[in-house]
Amino acid sequence: MMNTRVKDIDFKSADHVIEEIRNMNVKGGSPFGRSAAWAFKLAIEQEDLNDFDTLKTRLEDVAKQMIGLKPTMATIHNSCDIVLSLLNKDKDKDLDELKKQIVKVCENIIEQSFVAVEKVADYGSNLIKEGDTVLMHSYSSTLMGIFKAARNKGVNFKLICTESRPLRESRNAVNVLTEIGVDVTFISDASVFEFMKTADLIIMGADTLSTDGSVANKMGSAQIACLARSCKVPVYFASELYKLDLRTQYGYNIQLERRTPFELVCNEDFKDFEKVRVINQFFDITPANDIKGIITEFGVLQPAQMVLYWNKLIKNIMED
């Protein structure tokens, strides 16, 4: 059988995790959440954090750095929030026991994420029928799991893959897909409307889920979903529920990351570079009414259903 589990980077230390996040070597919302858990786990296991204040200061600094680098990633925020809440809740607990508890929770976050992504892969693969043409946008380890699971079930399908500028991370997806025998067509982002008409369904990954059912993902996702509605092509987002940002329930707006303009242009592109405002918007938000369903480890949900399953997810993570 084909293995659908994507291996995490072999992290050496908490600082190594932060470096890999900064260098964009961690790819996908689920790996970001696991990476955050790895950072806390490695800091506790490797560093001299011999009193509560030192432990708290270090873990808060690790959290601040990771959130600062990837503010859109709910999985990073959720991992940080769970760990820091344990610190504040159990500060009078024996230090060694507190460390063991945090490490165990981090291990649960990592394993639960892998299990969730495997379930998403199974459920998502059931949406792909023999002979279908699927359109995808950007790279997502969760998406790769779906396509691998479909092939593992013997389903033959074609895939249209947008380049996903400016970093064109979809090239990573093409390498995975051709290796498992999927017929891939690689297109520019600008031509997506022309090719969308040939698609039976669209599946995209997600970086953050909002409690109102909207989804934050790589720039271009909202545009694709809006166009798909006019073409009557169903749009699904695939995501473990751990990407749900509960702060949105209380009026928090998802922070949409902007990256350096020099991923788009260089100084020589314009005669007077200083007079041009270049914005490299990296994420956008797709409204719930443009989404057919969210593929989660709890099944294919209507966007508004996601918050109902959150407590069950947290219970699984906090189990000893």
PDB file of C-alpha atoms in Angstrom:
ATOM      1  CA  MET A   1       0.000   0.000   0.000  1.00  0.00           C
ATOM      2  CA  MET A   2       1.093   3.558  -0.715  1.00  0.00           C
ATOM      3  CA  ASN A   3       2.146   5.536   2.373  1.00  0.00           C
ATOM      4  CA  THR A   4       0.260   8.850   2.560  1.00  0.00           C
ATOM      5  CA  ARG A   5       2.042  10.194   5.665  1.00  0.00           C
ATOM      6  CA  VAL A   6       4.362  13.120   4.906  1.00  0.00           C
ATOM      7  CA  LYS A   7       7.519  13.062   7.041  1.00  0.00           C
ATOM      8  CA  ASP A   8       8.368  16.149   9.050  1.00  0.00           C
ATOM      9  CA  ILE A   9      11.779  17.806   8.883  1.00  0.00           C
ATOM     10  CA  ASP A  10      14.303  16.170  11.220  1.00  0.00           C
ATOM     11  CA  PHE A  11      14.475  19.088  13.649  1.00  0.00           C
ATOM     12  CA  LYS A  12      17.616  19.335  15.779  1.00  0.00           C
ATOM     13  CA  SER A  13      16.548  22.021  18.262  1.00  0.00           C
ATOM     14  CA  ALA A  14      13.906  24.658  18.959  1.00  0.00           C
ATOM     15  CA  ASP A  15      16.042  27.266  17.199  1.00  0.00           C
ATOM     16  CA  HIS A  16      16.348  24.928  14.212  1.00  0.00           C
ATOM     17  CA  VAL A  17      12.531  24.786  14.000  1.00  0.00           C
ATOM     18  CA  ILE A  18      12.356  28.582  13.971  1.00  0.00           C
ATOM     19  CA  GLU A  19      15.064  28.765  11.301  1.00  0.00           C
ATOM     20  CA  GLU A  20      13.247  26.296   9.048  1.00  0.00           C
ATOM     21  CA  ILE A  21       9.991  28.256   9.441  1.00  0.00           C
ATOM     22  CA  ARG A  22      11.807  31.514   8.616  1.00  0.00           C
ATOM     23  CA  ASN A  23      13.396  29.963   5.520  1.00  0.00           C
ATOM     24  CA  MET A  24      10.019  28.664   4.244  1.00  0.00           C
ATOM     25  CA  ASN A  25      11.203  25.061   4.399  1.00  0.00           C
ATOM     26  CA  VAL A  26       8.154  24.083   6.444  1.00  0.00           C
ATOM     27  CA  LYS A  27       5.302  23.817   3.946  1.00  0.00           C
ATOM     28  CA  GLY A  28       1.607  23.564   4.783  1.00  0.00           C
ATOM     29  CA  GLY A  29      -0.594  24.446   7.747  1.00  0.00           C
ATOM     30  CA  SER A  30      -0.436  20.998   9.366  1.00  0.00           C
ATOM     31  CA  PRO A  31       3.391  20.818   9.300  1.00  0.00           C
ATOM     32  CA  PHE A  32       3.490  24.313  10.830  1.00  0.00           C
ATOM     33  CA  GLY A  33       1.396  23.179  13.798  1.00  0.00           C
ATOM     34  CA  ARG A  34       3.530  20.080  14.299  1.00  0.00           C
ATOM     35  CA  SER A  35       6.689  22.176  13.971  1.00  0.00           C
ATOM     36  CA  ALA A  36       5.522  24.448  16.777  1.00  0.00           C
ATOM     37  CA  ALA A  37       4.961  21.405  18.981  1.00  0.00           C
ATOM     38  CA  TRP A  38       8.425  20.124  18.051  1.00  0.00           C
ATOM     39  CA  ALA A  39       9.954  23.470  19.073  1.00  0.00           C
ATOM     40  CA  PHE A  40       8.467  23.335  22.581  1.00  0.00           C
ATOM     41  CA  LYS A  41       9.283  19.639  22.996  1.00  0.00           C
ATOM     42  CA  LEU A  42      12.926  20.082  21.952  1.00  0.00           C
ATOM     43  CA  ALA A  43      13.389  23.207  24.084  1.00  0.00           C
ATOM     44  CA  ILE A  44      12.244  21.312  27.181  1.00  0.00           C
ATOM     45  CA  GLU A  45      14.235  18.163  26.401  1.00  0.00           C
ATOM     46  CA  GLN A  46      17.503  19.856  25.384  1.00  0.00           C
ATOM     47  CA  GLU A  47      17.827  23.159  27.220  1.00  0.00           C
ATOM     48  CA  ASP A  48      18.649  24.056  30.834  1.00  0.00           C
ATOM     49  CA  LEU A  49      15.234  25.283  31.931  1.00  0.00           C
ATOM     50  CA  ASN A  50      15.655  24.535  35.621  1.00  0.00           C
ATOM     51  CA  ASP A  51      13.093  26.844  37.214  1.00  0.00           C
ATOM     52  CA  PHE A  52       9.575  27.921  36.333  1.00  0.00           C
ATOM     53  CA  ASP A  53      10.429  31.500  35.355  1.00  0.00           C
ATOM     54  CA  THR A  54      13.216  30.369  33.001  1.00  0.00           C
ATOM     55  CA  LEU A  55      10.933  27.767  31.433  1.00  0.00           C
ATOM     56  CA  LYS A  56       8.093  30.272  30.989  1.00  0.00           C
ATOM     57  CA  THR A  57      10.352  32.971  29.533  1.00  0.00           C
ATOM     58  CA  ARG A  58      11.909  30.579  27.015  1.00  0.00           C
ATOM     59  CA  LEU A  59       8.647  29.006  25.835  1.00  0.00           C
ATOM     60  CA  GLU A  60       7.004  32.420  25.526  1.00  0.00           C
ATOM     61  CA  ASP A  61       9.945  33.604  23.415  1.00  0.00           C
ATOM     62  CA  VAL A  62       9.727  30.531  21.162  1.00  0.00           C
ATOM     63  CA  ALA A  63       5.994  31.155  20.719  1.00  0.00           C
ATOM     64  CA  LYS A  64       6.492  34.859  19.964  1.00  0.00           C
ATOM     65  CA  GLN A  65       9.085  34.130  17.281  1.00  0.00           C
ATOM     66  CA  MET A  66       6.987  31.489  15.513  1.00  0.00           C
ATOM     67  CA  ILE A  67       3.767  33.530  15.583  1.00  0.00           C
ATOM     68  CA  GLY A  68       5.690  36.576  14.362  1.00  0.00           C
ATOM     69  CA  LEU A  69       7.030  34.645  11.388  1.00  0.00           C
ATOM     70  CA  LYS A  70       3.694  33.076  10.352  1.00  0.00           C
ATOM     71  CA  PRO A  71       0.807  35.128  11.792  1.00  0.00           C
ATOM     72  CA  THR A  72      -1.760  33.570   9.431  1.00  0.00           C
ATOM     73  CA  MET A  73      -1.134  30.009  10.642  1.00  0.00           C
ATOM     74  CA  ALA A  74      -3.785  29.022  13.178  1.00  0.00           C
ATOM     75  CA  THR A  75      -1.981  25.727  13.810  1.00  0.00           C
ATOM     76  CA  ILE A  76       1.046  27.590  15.169  1.00  0.00           C
ATOM     77  CA  HIS A  77      -1.159  29.788  17.340  1.00  0.00           C
ATOM     78  CA  ASN A  78      -3.113  26.758  18.614  1.00  0.00           C
ATOM     79  CA  SER A  79       0.049  24.843  19.555  1.00  0.00           C
ATOM     80  CA  CYS A  80       1.406  27.919  21.324  1.00  0.00           C
ATOM     81  CA  ASP A  81      -1.893  28.619  23.085  1.00  0.00           C
ATOM     82  CA  ILE A  82      -2.210  25.042  24.394  1.00  0.00           C
ATOM     83  CA  VAL A  83       1.370  24.951  25.728  1.00  0.00           C
ATOM     84  CA  LEU A  84       1.303  28.420  27.282  1.00  0.00           C
ATOM     85  CA  SER A  85      -2.092  27.767  28.891  1.00  0.00           C
ATOM     86  CA  LEU A  86      -0.589  24.697  30.604  1.00  0.00           C
ATOM     87  CA  LEU A  87       2.179  26.907  31.969  1.00  0.00           C
ATOM     88  CA  ASN A  88      -0.281  29.423  33.384  1.00  0.00           C
ATOM     89  CA  LYS A  89      -2.686  26.795  34.664  1.00  0.00           C
ATOM     90  CA  ASP A  90      -0.151  24.502  36.340  1.00  0.00           C
ATOM     91  CA  LYS A  91       2.576  26.918  37.472  1.00  0.00           C
ATOM     92  CA  ASP A  92       2.479  25.502  41.028  1.00  0.00           C
ATOM     93  CA  LYS A  93       2.967  21.958  39.737  1.00  0.00           C
ATOM     94  CA  ASP A  94       6.275  20.132  40.249  1.00  0.00           C
ATOM     95  CA  LEU A  95       8.605  21.443  37.504  1.00  0.00           C
ATOM     96  CA  ASP A  96       9.641  18.017  36.215  1.00  0.00           C
ATOM     97  CA  GLU A  97       6.019  16.878  36.107  1.00  0.00           C
ATOM     98  CA  LEU A  98       5.015  20.065  34.287  1.00  0.00           C
ATOM     99  CA  LYS A  99       7.746  19.517  31.705  1.00  0.00           C
ATOM    100  CA  LYS A 100       6.646  15.912  31.192  1.00  0.00           C
ATOM    101  CA  GLN A 101       3.038  17.047  30.781  1.00  0.00           C
ATOM    102  CA  ILE A 102       3.957  19.652  28.162  1.00  0.00           C
ATOM    103  CA  VAL A 103       6.167  17.205  26.251  1.00  0.00           C
ATOM    104  CA  LYS A 104       3.350  14.630  26.259  1.00  0.00           C
ATOM    105  CA  VAL A 105       0.842  17.173  24.961  1.00  0.00           C
ATOM    106  CA  CYS A 106       3.296  18.203  22.216  1.00  0.00           C
ATOM    107  CA  GLU A 107       3.694  14.558  21.218  1.00  0.00           C
ATOM    108  CA  ASN A 108      -0.106  14.250  21.136  1.00  0.00           C
ATOM    109  CA  ILE A 109      -0.382  17.344  18.906  1.00  0.00           C
ATOM    110  CA  ILE A 110       2.125  15.826  16.472  1.00  0.00           C
ATOM    111  CA  GLU A 111       0.541  12.374  16.377  1.00  0.00           C
ATOM    112  CA  GLN A 112      -3.048  13.657  16.298  1.00  0.00           C
ATOM    113  CA  SER A 113      -2.124  15.855  13.334  1.00  0.00           C
ATOM    114  CA  PHE A 114      -0.730  12.910  11.391  1.00  0.00           C
ATOM    115  CA  VAL A 115      -3.791  10.779  12.207  1.00  0.00           C
ATOM    116  CA  ALA A 116      -6.128  13.645  11.246  1.00  0.00           C
ATOM    117  CA  VAL A 117      -4.372  14.220   7.917  1.00  0.00           C
ATOM    118  CA  GLU A 118      -4.613  10.481   7.153  1.00  0.00           C
ATOM    119  CA  LYS A 119      -8.367  10.562   7.821  1.00  0.00           C
ATOM    120  CA  VAL A 120      -8.753  13.683   5.675  1.00  0.00           C
ATOM    121  CA  ALA A 121      -6.871  11.845   2.919  1.00  0.00           C
ATOM    122  CA  ASP A 122      -9.282   8.915   3.087  1.00  0.00           C
ATOM    123  CA  TYR A 123     -12.450  11.034   3.133  1.00  0.00           C
ATOM    124  CA  GLY A 124     -11.181  13.418   0.467  1.00  0.00           C
ATOM    125  CA  SER A 125     -10.156  10.599  -1.846  1.00  0.00           C
ATOM    126  CA  ASN A 126     -13.765   9.355  -1.840  1.00  0.00           C
ATOM    127  CA  LEU A 127     -14.794  12.577  -3.605  1.00  0.00           C
ATOM    128  CA  ILE A 128     -12.566  11.764  -6.589  1.00  0.00           C
ATOM    129  CA  LYS A 129     -14.206   9.418  -9.068  1.00  0.00           C
ATOM    130  CA  GLU A 130     -12.707   7.407 -11.904  1.00  0.00           C
ATOM    131  CA  GLY A 131     -11.849   9.683 -14.828  1.00  0.00           C
ATOM    132  CA  ASP A 132     -12.359  12.930 -12.888  1.00  0.00           C
ATOM    133  CA  THR A 133     -10.341  16.067 -13.540  1.00  0.00           C
ATOM    134  CA  VAL A 134      -9.398  17.856 -10.321  1.00  0.00           C
ATOM    135  CA  LEU A 135      -8.051  21.407 -10.066  1.00  0.00           C
ATOM    136  CA  MET A 136      -5.746  22.365  -7.182  1.00  0.00           C
ATOM    137  CA  HIS A 137      -3.937  25.543  -6.113  1.00  0.00           C
ATOM    138  CA  SER A 138      -0.696  25.886  -4.114  1.00  0.00           C
ATOM    139  CA  TYR A 139       1.088  23.113  -2.210  1.00  0.00           C
ATOM    140  CA  SER A 140      -0.496  21.277   0.695  1.00  0.00           C
ATOM    141  CA  SER A 141       0.707  18.095   2.381  1.00  0.00           C
ATOM    142  CA  THR A 142      -2.940  17.353   3.160  1.00  0.00           C
ATOM    143  CA  LEU A 143      -3.833  17.586  -0.530  1.00  0.00           C
ATOM    144  CA  MET A 144      -0.971  15.278  -1.413  1.00  0.00           C
ATOM    145  CA  GLY A 145      -2.377  12.770   1.064  1.00  0.00           C
ATOM    146  CA  ILE A 146      -5.780  12.895  -0.660  1.00  0.00           C
ATOM    147  CA  PHE A 147      -4.324  12.319  -4.109  1.00  0.00           C
ATOM    148  CA  LYS A 148      -2.070   9.513  -2.878  1.00  0.00           C
ATOM    149  CA  ALA A 149      -5.036   7.850  -1.152  1.00  0.00           C
ATOM    150  CA  ALA A 150      -7.130   8.076  -4.339  1.00  0.00           C
ATOM    151  CA  ARG A 151      -4.371   6.441  -6.370  1.00  0.00           C
ATOM    152  CA  ASN A 152      -3.938   3.824  -3.660  1.00  0.00           C
ATOM    153  CA  LYS A 153      -7.615   2.930  -4.158  1.00  0.00           C
ATOM    154  CA  GLY A 154      -6.962   2.450  -7.866  1.00  0.00           C
ATOM    155  CA  VAL A 155      -8.696   5.641  -9.019  1.00  0.00           C
ATOM    156  CA  ASN A 156      -7.364   7.154 -12.233  1.00  0.00           C
ATOM    157  CA  PHE A 157      -7.813  10.922 -12.471  1.00  0.00           C
ATOM    158  CA  LYS A 158      -6.248  13.980 -14.051  1.00  0.00           C
ATOM    159  CA  LEU A 159      -5.044  17.004 -12.152  1.00  0.00           C
ATOM    160  CA  ILE A 160      -4.763  20.661 -13.150  1.00  0.00           C
ATOM    161  CA  CYS A 161      -2.170  22.403 -11.002  1.00  0.00           C
ATOM    162  CA  THR A 162      -1.766  26.187 -10.845  1.00  0.00           C
ATOM    163  CA  GLU A 163       1.769  27.496 -10.438  1.00  0.00           C
ATOM    164  CA  SER A 164       0.888  29.541  -7.310  1.00  0.00           C
ATOM    165  CA  ARG A 165       3.081  32.592  -7.658  1.00  0.00           C
ATOM    166  CA  PRO A 166       5.283  34.167  -6.478  1.00  0.00           C
ATOM    167  CA  LEU A 167       7.144  31.211  -4.940  1.00  0.00           C
ATOM    168  CA  ARG A 168       5.489  28.704  -7.301  1.00  0.00           C
ATOM    169  CA  GLU A 169       5.333  26.099  -4.552  1.00  0.00           C
ATOM    170  CA  SER A 170       2.974  24.017  -6.686  1.00  0.00           C
ATOM    171  CA  ARG A 171       6.083  22.652  -8.374  1.00  0.00           C
ATOM    172  CA  ASN A 172       6.554  20.553  -5.227  1.00  0.00           C
ATOM    173  CA  ALA A 173       3.096  19.097  -5.800  1.00  0.00           C
ATOM    174  CA  VAL A 174       3.876  18.238  -9.423  1.00  0.00           C
ATOM    175  CA  ASN A 175       6.924  16.234  -8.348  1.00  0.00           C
ATOM    176  CA  VAL A 176       4.825  14.234  -5.881  1.00  0.00           C
ATOM    177  CA  LEU A 177       1.965  13.672  -8.320  1.00  0.00           C
ATOM    178  CA  THR A 178       3.992  12.535 -11.305  1.00  0.00           C
ATOM    179  CA  GLU A 179       5.822  10.092  -9.048  1.00  0.00           C
ATOM    180  CA  ILE A 180       2.520   8.370  -8.135  1.00  0.00           C
ATOM    181  CA  GLY A 181       1.307   8.260 -11.727  1.00  0.00           C
ATOM    182  CA  VAL A 182      -1.144  11.166 -11.890  1.00  0.00           C
ATOM    183  CA  ASP A 183      -1.643  12.915 -15.256  1.00  0.00           C
ATOM    184  CA  VAL A 184      -0.735  16.542 -14.406  1.00  0.00           C
ATOM    185  CA  THR A 185      -1.297  19.751 -16.361  1.00  0.00           C
ATOM    186  CA  PHE A 186       0.648  22.722 -14.962  1.00  0.00           C
ATOM    187  CA  ILE A 187      -0.854  26.153 -15.709  1.00  0.00           C
ATOM    188  CA  SER A 188      -0.263  29.806 -14.884  1.00  0.00           C
ATOM    189  CA  ASP A 189      -2.430  31.360 -12.193  1.00  0.00           C
ATOM    190  CA  ALA A 190      -3.809  33.833 -14.724  1.00  0.00           C
ATOM    191  CA  SER A 191      -5.210  31.057 -16.944  1.00  0.00           C
ATOM    192  CA  VAL A 192      -7.188  29.291 -14.232  1.00  0.00           C
ATOM    193  CA  PHE A 193     -10.611  30.394 -15.549  1.00  0.00           C
ATOM    194  CA  GLU A 194      -9.895  28.940 -18.975  1.00  0.00           C
ATOM    195  CA  PHE A 195      -8.963  25.515 -17.592  1.00  0.00           C
ATOM    196  CA  MET A 196     -11.477  25.463 -14.735  1.00  0.00           C
ATOM    197  CA  LYS A 197     -14.282  24.704 -17.184  1.00  0.00           C
ATOM    198  CA  THR A 198     -12.818  21.231 -17.730  1.00  0.00           C
ATOM    199  CA  ALA A 199     -12.653  20.383 -14.006  1.00  0.00           C
ATOM    200  CA  ASP A 200     -15.139  18.163 -12.183  1.00  0.00           C
ATOM    201  CA  LEU A 201     -14.196  19.513  -8.775  1.00  0.00           C
ATOM    202  CA  ILE A 202     -11.665  21.779  -7.070  1.00  0.00           C
ATOM    203  CA  ILE A 203      -9.802  20.803  -3.913  1.00  0.00           C
ATOM    204  CA  MET A 204      -7.498  23.205  -2.107  1.00  0.00           C
ATOM    205  CA  GLY A 205      -5.658  23.076   1.181  1.00  0.00           C
ATOM    206  CA  ALA A 206      -6.198  25.554   3.999  1.00  0.00           C
ATOM    207  CA  ASP A 207      -3.939  27.561   6.262  1.00  0.00           C
ATOM    208  CA  THR A 208      -6.576  28.837   8.694  1.00  0.00           C
ATOM    209  CA  LEU A 209     -10.258  28.071   9.230  1.00  0.00           C
ATOM    210  CA  SER A 210     -12.611  30.703  10.643  1.00  0.00           C
ATOM    211  CA  THR A 211     -15.609  29.943  12.837  1.00  0.00           C
ATOM    212  CA  ASP A 212     -17.864  31.684  10.279  1.00  0.00           C
ATOM    213  CA  GLY A 213     -16.889  28.994   7.742  1.00  0.00           C
ATOM    214  CA  SER A 214     -14.506  31.109   5.680  1.00  0.00           C
ATOM    215  CA  VAL A 215     -11.009  29.844   4.869  1.00  0.00           C
ATOM    216  CA  ALA A 216      -7.647  31.609   4.674  1.00  0.00           C
ATOM    217  CA  ASN A 217      -5.296  30.078   2.120  1.00  0.00           C
ATOM    218  CA  LYS A 218      -2.644  31.021  -0.420  1.00  0.00           C
ATOM    219  CA  MET A 219      -3.428  34.130  -2.462  1.00  0.00           C
ATOM    220  CA  GLY A 220      -5.618  33.215  -5.428  1.00  0.00           C
ATOM    221  CA  SER A 221      -7.790  30.701  -3.568  1.00  0.00           C
ATOM    222  CA  ALA A 222     -10.681  33.146  -3.091  1.00  0.00           C
ATOM    223  CA  GLN A 223     -10.527  34.158  -6.736  1.00  0.00           C
ATOM    224  CA  ILE A 224     -10.640  30.516  -7.848  1.00  0.00           C
ATOM    225  CA  ALA A 225     -13.599  29.748  -5.571  1.00  0.00           C
ATOM    226  CA  CYS A 226     -15.522  32.795  -6.829  1.00  0.00           C
ATOM    227  CA  LEU A 227     -14.912  31.851 -10.460  1.00  0.00           C
ATOM    228  CA  ALA A 228     -15.857  28.243  -9.724  1.00  0.00           C
ATOM    229  CA  ARG A 229     -19.287  29.339  -8.523  1.00  0.00           C
ATOM    230  CA  SER A 230     -19.970  30.899 -11.930  1.00  0.00           C
ATOM    231  CA  CYS A 231     -18.733  27.714 -13.636  1.00  0.00           C
ATOM    232  CA  LYS A 232     -20.804  25.509 -11.292  1.00  0.00           C
ATOM    233  CA  VAL A 233     -17.710  23.555 -10.207  1.00  0.00           C
ATOM    234  CA  PRO A 234     -17.831  22.445  -6.536  1.00  0.00           C
ATOM    235  CA  VAL A 235     -15.033  23.736  -4.287  1.00  0.00           C
ATOM    236  CA  TYR A 236     -13.700  21.811  -1.288  1.00  0.00           C
ATOM    237  CA  PHE A 237     -11.018  22.782   1.186  1.00  0.00           C
ATOM    238  CA  ALA A 238      -9.091  19.987   2.883  1.00  0.00           C
ATOM    239  CA  SER A 239      -7.945  20.611   6.416  1.00  0.00           C
ATOM    240  CA  GLU A 240      -7.501  19.007   9.781  1.00  0.00           C
ATOM    241  CA  LEU A 241      -9.722  20.815  12.284  1.00  0.00           C
ATOM    242  CA  TYR A 242      -6.638  21.956  14.236  1.00  0.00           C
ATOM    243  CA  LYS A 243      -6.421  24.833  11.748  1.00  0.00           C
ATOM    244  CA  LEU A 244      -9.584  26.373  13.203  1.00  0.00           C
ATOM    245  CA  ASP A 245      -8.837  29.745  14.788  1.00  0.00           C
ATOM    246  CA  LEU A 246     -11.306  30.032  17.683  1.00  0.00           C
ATOM    247  CA  ARG A 247     -10.370  33.678  18.188  1.00  0.00           C
ATOM    248  CA  THR A 248     -12.488  34.477  15.120  1.00  0.00           C
ATOM    249  CA  GLN A 249     -15.542  33.555  17.202  1.00  0.00           C
ATOM    250  CA  TYR A 250     -14.860  36.636  19.319  1.00  0.00           C
ATOM    251  CA  GLY A 251     -14.329  39.171  16.530  1.00  0.00           C
ATOM    252  CA  TYR A 252     -10.649  38.490  15.813  1.00  0.00           C
ATOM    253  CA  ASN A 253      -9.692  39.018  12.183  1.00  0.00           C
ATOM    254  CA  ILE A 254      -7.294  36.542  10.624  1.00  0.00           C
ATOM    255  CA  GLN A 255      -3.979  38.271   9.957  1.00  0.00           C
ATOM    256  CA  LEU A 256      -3.142  37.867   6.282  1.00  0.00           C
ATOM    257  CA  GLU A 257       0.604  37.707   5.828  1.00  0.00           C
ATOM    258  CA  ARG A 258       2.394  39.974   3.379  1.00  0.00           C
ATOM    259  CA  ARG A 259       5.884  39.050   2.306  1.00  0.00           C
ATOM    260  CA  THR A 260       8.798  40.932   0.794  1.00  0.00           C
ATOM    261  CA  PRO A 261       8.077  42.707  -2.522  1.00  0.00           C
ATOM    262  CA  PHE A 262      11.308  41.277  -3.886  1.00  0.00           C
ATOM    263  CA  GLU A 263       9.621  37.902  -4.337  1.00  0.00           C
ATOM    264  CA  LEU A 264       7.593  39.697  -7.034  1.00  0.00           C
ATOM    265  CA  VAL A 265       9.990  42.230  -8.532  1.00  0.00           C
ATOM    266  CA  CYS A 266      13.575  43.461  -8.447  1.00  0.00           C
ATOM    267  CA  ASN A 267      14.948  47.014  -8.348  1.00  0.00           C
ATOM    268  CA  GLU A 268      15.678  47.002 -12.085  1.00  0.00           C
ATOM    269  CA  ASP A 269      12.028  46.362 -13.048  1.00  0.00           C
ATOM    270  CA  PHE A 270      11.051  50.043 -12.794  1.00  0.00           C
ATOM    271  CA  LYS A 271      12.836  53.255 -13.748  1.00  0.00           C
ATOM    272  CA  ASP A 272      11.997  54.826 -10.392  1.00  0.00           C
ATOM    273  CA  PHE A 273      11.436  51.974  -7.957  1.00  0.00           C
ATOM    274  CA  GLU A 274      10.822  54.303  -4.990  1.00  0.00           C
ATOM    275  CA  LYS A 275       7.675  55.710  -6.627  1.00  0.00           C
ATOM    276  CA  VAL A 276       6.001  52.310  -6.990  1.00  0.00           C
ATOM    277  CA  ARG A 277       4.100  50.577  -4.195  1.00  0.00           C
ATOM    278  CA  VAL A 278       4.590  46.821  -4.555  1.00  0.00           C
ATOM    279  CA  ILE A 279       2.429  44.563  -2.370  1.00  0.00           C
ATOM    280  CA  ASN A 280       3.143  40.852  -2.082  1.00  0.00           C
ATOM    281  CA  GLN A 281      -0.122  39.689  -0.494  1.00  0.00           C
ATOM    282  CA  PHE A 282       0.455  36.035   0.381  1.00  0.00           C
ATOM    283  CA  PHE A 283      -2.953  34.896   1.662  1.00  0.00           C
ATOM    284  CA  ASP A 284      -6.621  35.675   1.044  1.00  0.00           C
ATOM    285  CA  ILE A 285      -9.944  34.615   2.582  1.00  0.00           C
ATOM    286  CA  THR A 286     -12.569  32.563   0.753  1.00  0.00           C
ATOM    287  CA  PRO A 287     -16.102  33.216   2.065  1.00  0.00           C
ATOM    288  CA  ALA A 288     -18.179  30.259   3.246  1.00  0.00           C
ATOM    289  CA  ASN A 289     -20.831  30.697   0.541  1.00  0.00           C
ATOM    290  CA  ASP A 290     -18.236  29.854  -2.134  1.00  0.00           C
ATOM    291  CA  ILE A 291     -17.348  26.552  -0.434  1.00  0.00           C
ATOM    292  CA  LYS A 292     -19.167  23.247  -0.986  1.00  0.00           C
ATOM    293  CA  GLY A 293     -17.551  21.521   1.993  1.00  0.00           C
ATOM    294  CA  ILE A 294     -14.569  21.316   4.352  1.00  0.00           C
ATOM    295  CA  ILE A 295     -12.881  17.911   4.322  1.00  0.00           C
ATOM    296  CA  THR A 296     -11.843  17.220   7.935  1.00  0.00           C
ATOM    297  CA  GLU A 297     -10.946  14.224  10.082  1.00  0.00           C
ATOM    298  CA  PHE A 298     -14.587  14.309  11.244  1.00  0.00           C
ATOM    299  CA  GLY A 299     -15.914  13.982   7.693  1.00  0.00           C
ATOM    300  CA  VAL A 300     -16.920  16.406   4.946  1.00  0.00           C
ATOM    301  CA  LEU A 301     -18.527  19.219   6.918  1.00  0.00           C
ATOM    302  CA  GLN A 302     -20.582  22.232   5.998  1.00  0.00           C
ATOM    303  CA  PRO A 303     -18.400  25.281   6.761  1.00  0.00           C
ATOM    304  CA  ALA A 304     -20.570  26.396   9.705  1.00  0.00           C
ATOM    305  CA  GLN A 305     -20.311  22.963  11.391  1.00  0.00           C
ATOM    306  CA  MET A 306     -16.601  23.083  12.171  1.00  0.00           C
ATOM    307  CA  VAL A 307     -16.759  24.735  15.587  1.00  0.00           C
ATOM    308  CA  LEU A 308     -19.079  21.980  16.864  1.00  0.00           C
ATOM    309  CA  TYR A 309     -16.233  19.435  16.775  1.00  0.00           C
ATOM    310  CA  TRP A 310     -13.524  21.544  18.453  1.00  0.00           C
ATOM    311  CA  ASN A 311     -13.984  20.248  22.015  1.00  0.00           C
ATOM    312  CA  LYS A 312     -13.691  16.650  20.819  1.00  0.00           C
ATOM    313  CA  LEU A 313     -10.401  17.494  19.100  1.00  0.00           C
ATOM    314  CA  ILE A 314      -8.952  19.200  22.191  1.00  0.00           C
ATOM    315  CA  LYS A 315     -10.010  16.280  24.379  1.00  0.00           C
ATOM    316  CA  ASN A 316      -8.006  13.932  22.164  1.00  0.00           C
ATOM    317  CA  ILE A 317      -4.927  16.180  22.392  1.00  0.00           C
ATOM    318  CA  MET A 318      -5.059  16.580  26.179  1.00  0.00           C
ATOM    319  CA  GLU A 319      -5.435  12.859  26.941  1.00  0.00           C
ATOM    320  CA  ASP A 320      -2.553  11.269  28.887  1.00  0.00           C
TER     321      ASP A 320
END
